[in-house]
mmCIF file of C-alpha atoms in Angstrom:
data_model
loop_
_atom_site.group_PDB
_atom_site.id
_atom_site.type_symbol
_atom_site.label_atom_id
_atom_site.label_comp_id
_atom_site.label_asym_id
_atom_site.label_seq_id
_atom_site.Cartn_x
_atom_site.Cartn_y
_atom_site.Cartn_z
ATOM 1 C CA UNK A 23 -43.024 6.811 -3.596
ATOM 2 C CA UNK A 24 -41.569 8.807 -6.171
ATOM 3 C CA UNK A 25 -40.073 6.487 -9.195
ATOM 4 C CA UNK A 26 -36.701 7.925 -8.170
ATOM 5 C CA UNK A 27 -37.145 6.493 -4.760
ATOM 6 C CA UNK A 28 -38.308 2.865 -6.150
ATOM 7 C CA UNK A 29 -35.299 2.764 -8.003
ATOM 8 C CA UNK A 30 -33.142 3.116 -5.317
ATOM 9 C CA UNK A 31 -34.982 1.043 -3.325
ATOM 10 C CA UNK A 32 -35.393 -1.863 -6.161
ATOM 11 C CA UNK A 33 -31.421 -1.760 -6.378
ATOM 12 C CA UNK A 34 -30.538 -1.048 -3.152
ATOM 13 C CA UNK A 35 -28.522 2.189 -4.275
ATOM 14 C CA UNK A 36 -29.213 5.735 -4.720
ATOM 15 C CA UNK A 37 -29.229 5.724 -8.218
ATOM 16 C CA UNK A 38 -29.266 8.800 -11.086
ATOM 17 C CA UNK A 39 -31.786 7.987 -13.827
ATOM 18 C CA UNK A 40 -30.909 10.762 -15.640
ATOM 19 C CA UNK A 41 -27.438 10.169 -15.808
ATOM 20 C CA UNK A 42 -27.843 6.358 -16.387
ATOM 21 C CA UNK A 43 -30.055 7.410 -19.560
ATOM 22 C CA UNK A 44 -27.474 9.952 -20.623
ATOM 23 C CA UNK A 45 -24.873 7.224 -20.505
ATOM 24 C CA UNK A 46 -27.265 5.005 -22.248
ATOM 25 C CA UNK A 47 -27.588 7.621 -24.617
ATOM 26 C CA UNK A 48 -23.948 8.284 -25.118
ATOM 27 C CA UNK A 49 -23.387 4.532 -25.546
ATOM 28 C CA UNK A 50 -25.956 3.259 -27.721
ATOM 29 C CA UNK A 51 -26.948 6.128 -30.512
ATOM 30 C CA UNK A 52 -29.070 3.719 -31.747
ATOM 31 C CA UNK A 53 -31.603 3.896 -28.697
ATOM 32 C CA UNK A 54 -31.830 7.327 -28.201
ATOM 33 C CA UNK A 55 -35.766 7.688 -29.965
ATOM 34 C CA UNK A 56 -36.693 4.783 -27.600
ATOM 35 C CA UNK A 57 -34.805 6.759 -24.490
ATOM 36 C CA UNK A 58 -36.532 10.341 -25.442
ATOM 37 C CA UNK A 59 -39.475 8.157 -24.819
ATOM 38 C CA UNK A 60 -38.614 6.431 -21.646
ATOM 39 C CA UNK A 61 -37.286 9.861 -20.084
ATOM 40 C CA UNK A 62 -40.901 11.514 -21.019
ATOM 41 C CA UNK A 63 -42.734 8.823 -19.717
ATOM 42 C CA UNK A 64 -40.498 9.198 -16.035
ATOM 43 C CA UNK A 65 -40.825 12.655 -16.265
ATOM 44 C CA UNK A 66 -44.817 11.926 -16.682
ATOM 45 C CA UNK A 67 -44.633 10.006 -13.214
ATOM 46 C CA UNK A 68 -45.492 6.884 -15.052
ATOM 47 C CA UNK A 69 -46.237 4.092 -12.911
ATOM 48 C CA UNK A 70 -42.318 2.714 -11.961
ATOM 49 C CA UNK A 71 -43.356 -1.025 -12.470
ATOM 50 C CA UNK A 72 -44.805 -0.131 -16.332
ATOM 51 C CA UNK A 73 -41.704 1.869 -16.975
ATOM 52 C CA UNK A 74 -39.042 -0.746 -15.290
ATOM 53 C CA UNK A 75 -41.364 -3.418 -17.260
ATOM 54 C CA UNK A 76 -40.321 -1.273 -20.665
ATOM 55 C CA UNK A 77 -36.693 -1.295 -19.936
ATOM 56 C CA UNK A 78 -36.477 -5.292 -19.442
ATOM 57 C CA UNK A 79 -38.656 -6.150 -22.103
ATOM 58 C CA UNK A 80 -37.234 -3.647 -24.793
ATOM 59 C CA UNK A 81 -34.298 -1.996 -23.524
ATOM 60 C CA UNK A 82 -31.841 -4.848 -21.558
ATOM 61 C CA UNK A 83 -28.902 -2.875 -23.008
ATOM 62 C CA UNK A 84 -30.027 -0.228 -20.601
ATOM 63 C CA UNK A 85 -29.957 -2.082 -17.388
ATOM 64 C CA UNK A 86 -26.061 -3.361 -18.233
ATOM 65 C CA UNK A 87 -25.727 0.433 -19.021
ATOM 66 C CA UNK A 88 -27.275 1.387 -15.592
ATOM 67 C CA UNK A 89 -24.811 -1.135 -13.607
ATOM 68 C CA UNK A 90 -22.337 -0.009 -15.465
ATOM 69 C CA UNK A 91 -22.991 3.583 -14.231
ATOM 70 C CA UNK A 92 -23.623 2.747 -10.715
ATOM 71 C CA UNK A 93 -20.495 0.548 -10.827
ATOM 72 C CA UNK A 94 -18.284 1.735 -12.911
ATOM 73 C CA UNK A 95 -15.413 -0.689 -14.917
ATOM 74 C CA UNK A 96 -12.789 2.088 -14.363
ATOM 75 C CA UNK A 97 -11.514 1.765 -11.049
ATOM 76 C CA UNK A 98 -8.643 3.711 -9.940
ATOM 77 C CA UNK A 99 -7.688 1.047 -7.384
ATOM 78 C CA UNK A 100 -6.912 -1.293 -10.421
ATOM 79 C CA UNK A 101 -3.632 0.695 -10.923
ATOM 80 C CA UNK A 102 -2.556 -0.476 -7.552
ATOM 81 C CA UNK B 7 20.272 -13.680 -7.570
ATOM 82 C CA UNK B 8 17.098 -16.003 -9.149
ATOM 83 C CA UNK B 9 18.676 -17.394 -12.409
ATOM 84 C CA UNK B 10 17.581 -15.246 -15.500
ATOM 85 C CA UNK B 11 15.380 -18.895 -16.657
ATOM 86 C CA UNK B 12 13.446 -18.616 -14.029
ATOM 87 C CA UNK B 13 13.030 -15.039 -13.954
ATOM 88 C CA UNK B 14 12.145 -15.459 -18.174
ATOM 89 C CA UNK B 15 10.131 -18.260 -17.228
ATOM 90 C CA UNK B 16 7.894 -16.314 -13.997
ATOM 91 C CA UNK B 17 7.479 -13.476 -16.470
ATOM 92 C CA UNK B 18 6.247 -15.609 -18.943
ATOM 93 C CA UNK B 19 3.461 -16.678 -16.282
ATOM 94 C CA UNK B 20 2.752 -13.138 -15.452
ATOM 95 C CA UNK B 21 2.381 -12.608 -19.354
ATOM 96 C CA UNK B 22 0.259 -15.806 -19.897
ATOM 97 C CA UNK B 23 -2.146 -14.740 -17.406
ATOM 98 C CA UNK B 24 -2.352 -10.433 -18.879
ATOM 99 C CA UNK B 25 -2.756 -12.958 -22.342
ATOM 100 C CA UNK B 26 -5.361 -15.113 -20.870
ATOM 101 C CA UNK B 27 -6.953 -11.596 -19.447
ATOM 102 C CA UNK B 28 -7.424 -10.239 -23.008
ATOM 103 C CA UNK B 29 -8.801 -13.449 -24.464
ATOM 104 C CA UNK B 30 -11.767 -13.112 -21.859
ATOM 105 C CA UNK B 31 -11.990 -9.356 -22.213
ATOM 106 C CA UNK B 32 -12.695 -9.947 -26.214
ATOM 107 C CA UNK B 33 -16.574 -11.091 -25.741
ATOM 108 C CA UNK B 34 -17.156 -8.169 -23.279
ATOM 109 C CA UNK B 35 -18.727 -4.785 -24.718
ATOM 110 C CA UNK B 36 -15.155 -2.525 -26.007
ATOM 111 C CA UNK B 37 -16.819 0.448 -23.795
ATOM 112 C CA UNK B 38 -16.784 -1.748 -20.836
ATOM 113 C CA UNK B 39 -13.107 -3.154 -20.756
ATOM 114 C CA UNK B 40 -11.519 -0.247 -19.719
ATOM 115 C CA UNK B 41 -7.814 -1.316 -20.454
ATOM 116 C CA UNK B 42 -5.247 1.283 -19.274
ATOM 117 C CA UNK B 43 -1.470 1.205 -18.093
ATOM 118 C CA UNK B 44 -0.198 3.289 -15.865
ATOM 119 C CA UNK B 45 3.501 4.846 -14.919
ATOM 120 C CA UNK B 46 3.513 3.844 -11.307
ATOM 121 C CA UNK B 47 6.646 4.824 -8.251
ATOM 122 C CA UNK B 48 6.042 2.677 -5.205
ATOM 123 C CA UNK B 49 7.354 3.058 -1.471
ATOM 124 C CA UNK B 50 7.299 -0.839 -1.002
ATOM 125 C CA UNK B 51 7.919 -2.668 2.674
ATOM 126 C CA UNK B 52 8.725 -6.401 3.008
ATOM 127 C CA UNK B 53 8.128 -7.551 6.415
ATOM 128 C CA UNK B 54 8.070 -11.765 7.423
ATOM 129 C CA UNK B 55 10.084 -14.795 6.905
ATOM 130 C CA UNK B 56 13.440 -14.072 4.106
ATOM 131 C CA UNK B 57 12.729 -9.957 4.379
ATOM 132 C CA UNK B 58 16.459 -8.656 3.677
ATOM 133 C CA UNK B 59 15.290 -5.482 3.737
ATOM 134 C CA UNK B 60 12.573 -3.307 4.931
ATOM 135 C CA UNK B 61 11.783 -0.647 1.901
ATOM 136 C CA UNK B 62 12.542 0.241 -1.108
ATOM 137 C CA UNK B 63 11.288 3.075 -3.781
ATOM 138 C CA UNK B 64 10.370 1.587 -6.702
ATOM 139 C CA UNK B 65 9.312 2.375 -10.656
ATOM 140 C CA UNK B 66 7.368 0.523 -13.251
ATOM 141 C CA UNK B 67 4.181 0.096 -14.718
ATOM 142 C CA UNK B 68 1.088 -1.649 -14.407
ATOM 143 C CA UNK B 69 -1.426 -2.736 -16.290
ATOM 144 C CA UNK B 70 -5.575 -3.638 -16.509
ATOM 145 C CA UNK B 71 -8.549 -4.438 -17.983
ATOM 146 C CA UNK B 72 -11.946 -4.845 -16.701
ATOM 147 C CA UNK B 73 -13.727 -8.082 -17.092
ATOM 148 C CA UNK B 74 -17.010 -6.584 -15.745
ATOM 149 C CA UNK B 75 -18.421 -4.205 -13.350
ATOM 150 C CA UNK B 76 -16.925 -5.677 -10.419
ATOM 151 C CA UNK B 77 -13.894 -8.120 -11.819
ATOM 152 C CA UNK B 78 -10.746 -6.717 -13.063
ATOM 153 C CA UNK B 79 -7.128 -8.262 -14.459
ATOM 154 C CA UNK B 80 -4.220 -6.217 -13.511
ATOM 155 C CA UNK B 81 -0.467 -6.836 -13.927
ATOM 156 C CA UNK B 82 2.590 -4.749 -12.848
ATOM 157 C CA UNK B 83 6.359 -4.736 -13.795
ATOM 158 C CA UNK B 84 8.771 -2.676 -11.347
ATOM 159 C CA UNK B 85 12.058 -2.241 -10.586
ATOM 160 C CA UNK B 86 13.493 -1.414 -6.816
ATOM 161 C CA UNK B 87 15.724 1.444 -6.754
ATOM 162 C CA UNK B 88 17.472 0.940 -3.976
ATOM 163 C CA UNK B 89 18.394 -2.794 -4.005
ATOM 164 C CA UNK B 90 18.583 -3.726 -8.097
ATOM 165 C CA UNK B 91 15.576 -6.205 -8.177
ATOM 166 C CA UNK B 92 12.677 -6.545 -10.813
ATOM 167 C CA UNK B 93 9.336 -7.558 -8.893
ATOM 168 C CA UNK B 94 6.390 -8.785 -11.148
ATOM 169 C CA UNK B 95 2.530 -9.743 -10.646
ATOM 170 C CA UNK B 96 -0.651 -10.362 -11.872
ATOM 171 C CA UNK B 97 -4.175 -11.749 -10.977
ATOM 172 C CA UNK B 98 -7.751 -10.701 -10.895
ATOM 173 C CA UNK B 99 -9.653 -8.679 -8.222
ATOM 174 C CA UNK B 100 -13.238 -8.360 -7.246
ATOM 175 C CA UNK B 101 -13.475 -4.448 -6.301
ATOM 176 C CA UNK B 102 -15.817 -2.192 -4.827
ATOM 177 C CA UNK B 103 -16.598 1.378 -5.508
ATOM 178 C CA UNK B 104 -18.416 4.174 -3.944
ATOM 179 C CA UNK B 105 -21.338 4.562 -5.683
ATOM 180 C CA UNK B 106 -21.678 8.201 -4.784
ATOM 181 C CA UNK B 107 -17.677 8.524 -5.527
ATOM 182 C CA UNK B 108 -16.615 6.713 -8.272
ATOM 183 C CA UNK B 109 -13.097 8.432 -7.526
ATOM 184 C CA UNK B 110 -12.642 5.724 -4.548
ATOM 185 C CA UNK B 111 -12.376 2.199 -4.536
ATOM 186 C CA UNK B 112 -10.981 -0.465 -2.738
ATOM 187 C CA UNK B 113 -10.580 -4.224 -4.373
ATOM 188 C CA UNK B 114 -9.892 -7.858 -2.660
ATOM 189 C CA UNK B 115 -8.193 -10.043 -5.332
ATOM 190 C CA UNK B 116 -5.617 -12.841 -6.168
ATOM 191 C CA UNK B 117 -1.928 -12.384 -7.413
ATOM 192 C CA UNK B 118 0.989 -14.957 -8.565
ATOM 193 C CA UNK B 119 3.897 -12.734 -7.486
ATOM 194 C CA UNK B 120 7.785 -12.913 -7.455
ATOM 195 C CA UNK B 121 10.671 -11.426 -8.190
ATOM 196 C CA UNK B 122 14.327 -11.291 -9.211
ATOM 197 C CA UNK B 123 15.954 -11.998 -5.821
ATOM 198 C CA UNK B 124 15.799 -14.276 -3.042
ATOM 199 C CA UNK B 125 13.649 -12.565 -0.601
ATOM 200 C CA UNK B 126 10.970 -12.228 -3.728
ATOM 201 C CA UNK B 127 11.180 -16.117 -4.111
ATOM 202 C CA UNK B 128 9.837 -18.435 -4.715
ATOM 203 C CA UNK B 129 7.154 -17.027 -6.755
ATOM 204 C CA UNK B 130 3.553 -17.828 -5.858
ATOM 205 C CA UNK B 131 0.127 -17.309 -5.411
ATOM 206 C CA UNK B 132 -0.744 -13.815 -3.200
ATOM 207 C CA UNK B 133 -4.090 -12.836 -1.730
ATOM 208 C CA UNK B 134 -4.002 -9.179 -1.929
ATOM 209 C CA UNK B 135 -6.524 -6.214 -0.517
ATOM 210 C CA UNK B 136 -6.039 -2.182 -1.231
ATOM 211 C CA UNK B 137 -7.480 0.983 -2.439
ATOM 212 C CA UNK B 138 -7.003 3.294 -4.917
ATOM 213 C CA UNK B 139 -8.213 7.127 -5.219
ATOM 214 C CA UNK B 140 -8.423 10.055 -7.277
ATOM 215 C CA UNK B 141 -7.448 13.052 -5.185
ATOM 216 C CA UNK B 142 -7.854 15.618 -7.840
ATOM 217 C CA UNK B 143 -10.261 14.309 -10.661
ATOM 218 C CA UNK B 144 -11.410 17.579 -11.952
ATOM 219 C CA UNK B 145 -7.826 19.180 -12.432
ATOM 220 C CA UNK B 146 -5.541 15.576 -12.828
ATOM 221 C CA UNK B 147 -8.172 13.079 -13.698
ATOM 222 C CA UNK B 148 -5.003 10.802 -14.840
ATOM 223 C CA UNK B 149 -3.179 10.942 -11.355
ATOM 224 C CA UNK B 150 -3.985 8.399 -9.019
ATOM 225 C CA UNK B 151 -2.755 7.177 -5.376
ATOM 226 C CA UNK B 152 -3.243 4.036 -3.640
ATOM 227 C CA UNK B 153 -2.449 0.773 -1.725
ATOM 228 C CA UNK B 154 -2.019 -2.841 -1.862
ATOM 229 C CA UNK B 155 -0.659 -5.814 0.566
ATOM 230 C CA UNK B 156 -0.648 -9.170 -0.015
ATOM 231 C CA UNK B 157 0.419 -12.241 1.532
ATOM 232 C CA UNK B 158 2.508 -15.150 0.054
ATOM 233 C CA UNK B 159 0.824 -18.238 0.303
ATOM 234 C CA UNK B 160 3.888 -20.290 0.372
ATOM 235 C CA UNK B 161 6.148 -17.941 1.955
ATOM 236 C CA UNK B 162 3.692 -15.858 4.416
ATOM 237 C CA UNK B 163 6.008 -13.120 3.403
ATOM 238 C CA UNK B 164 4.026 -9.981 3.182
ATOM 239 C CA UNK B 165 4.896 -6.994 0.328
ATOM 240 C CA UNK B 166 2.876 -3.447 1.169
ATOM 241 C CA UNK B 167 2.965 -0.621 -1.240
ATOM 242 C CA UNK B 168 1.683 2.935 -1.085
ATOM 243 C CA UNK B 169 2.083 4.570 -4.994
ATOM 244 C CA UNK B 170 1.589 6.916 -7.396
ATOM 245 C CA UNK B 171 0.098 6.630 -10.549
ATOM 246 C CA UNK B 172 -0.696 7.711 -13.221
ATOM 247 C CA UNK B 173 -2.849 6.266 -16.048
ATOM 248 C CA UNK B 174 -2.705 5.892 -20.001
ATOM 249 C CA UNK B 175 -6.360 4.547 -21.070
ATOM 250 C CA UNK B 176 -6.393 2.612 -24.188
ATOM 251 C CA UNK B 177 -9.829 2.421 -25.423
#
């Protein structure tokens, strides 16, 4: 199982880790060093329960980020 | 005709509530509220008990701000072309979105609604359902279209838009 794949299947959504760090990126300047980090040690194939261990202990701005991304607070039916 | 105190005084409810919507919006994260308004022309149907009419076009605005991922407060002003009325709402919704589309989403929620007329009275509490999408979000990211219904909880009169919008953000 590719860490992609236990992602998705740890939320229970195809998720884009990429993206969600980019937004993380975007959103917190401040965490970028420890994101360069994070991304190399995904794209390393790090073992997904080390790296999702990282990102609770260190990083919870990064899973609000990440629900953020997968649900977004802009939604267009809010105009209705 | 409802007297202009009560209309002053519904609206005033409608504007408590888009008050009491900021107030919990201030401890969320400023990238995460989202607030927008939005120029907004409905096709709106009336259809139950005290419907004096079936449709009418209307204009106005709405209004929202997300309270988190999945809760948002949204208001809306219009005015009905056709038959001279003001309409108002507001609540709070608990919406959905694609999470492969974030272009579509559709929202169940809670409205106090009313109106300036008699077949928008009394004013009162509305559970509401619709959908809103983005037809076009590369070329008019700003341009939405969408539904809504809700029913009166007093009145069991039901009001059903389809509309146009098209939004202002404000962060």
């Amino acid at each position: 199982m590719t860490l992609q794949e236990w992602f998705n299947k740890a939320i229970g959504e195809e998720v884009d880790l990429e993206k969600i760090i980019d937004a993380a990126e975007a959103g917190e300047p401040s965490l970028k060093p420890v994101l360069e980090s994070l991304r190399g040690k995904i794209q390393a194939g790090l073992d997904p329960a080390a790296v999702l261990a990282l990102v609770k202990a260190g990083l919870p701005e990064v899973l609000d980020i990440a629900h953020g991304v997968i649900h977004p607070a802009d939604h267009p039916g809010d105009g209705m | 005709m409802t007297s202009p105190y009560r209309l002053a005084r519904n609206f005033l409810i409608v504007a408590a509530i888009t008050l009491a919507t900021a107030l919990l919006c201030q401890p969320a994260r400023a990238d995460n509220a989202q607030p927008s308004v939005f120029a907004s022309v409905n096709a709106t149907w009336l259809h139950g008990p005290g419907a004096s009419f079936p449709v009418d076009l209307e204009a106005g605005g709405n209004a929202k701000a997300s309270l988190s991922p999945h809760i948002s407060a949204v208001g809306g002003l219009f005015f009905g072309v056709t038959h001279s009325y003001l309409r108002y709402q507001g609540g709070l919704r608990y919406t959905t979105t694609d999470v492969l589309d974030h272009n579509f989403n559709t929202f169940l929620g809670l409205l106090y609604r009313g109106g300036s007329i008699a077949t928008l009275q009394p004013s009162e509490l509305a559970p509401d359902a619709g959908f809103g999408w983005r037809p076009w979000p590369e070329r008019l990211p700003n341009l939405i279209v969408g539904g809504e219904a809700s029913v009166g909880h007093v009145t069991s009169l039901v009001e059903a838009t389809l509309g146009v919008r098209y939004q202002f953000s404000l962060k």
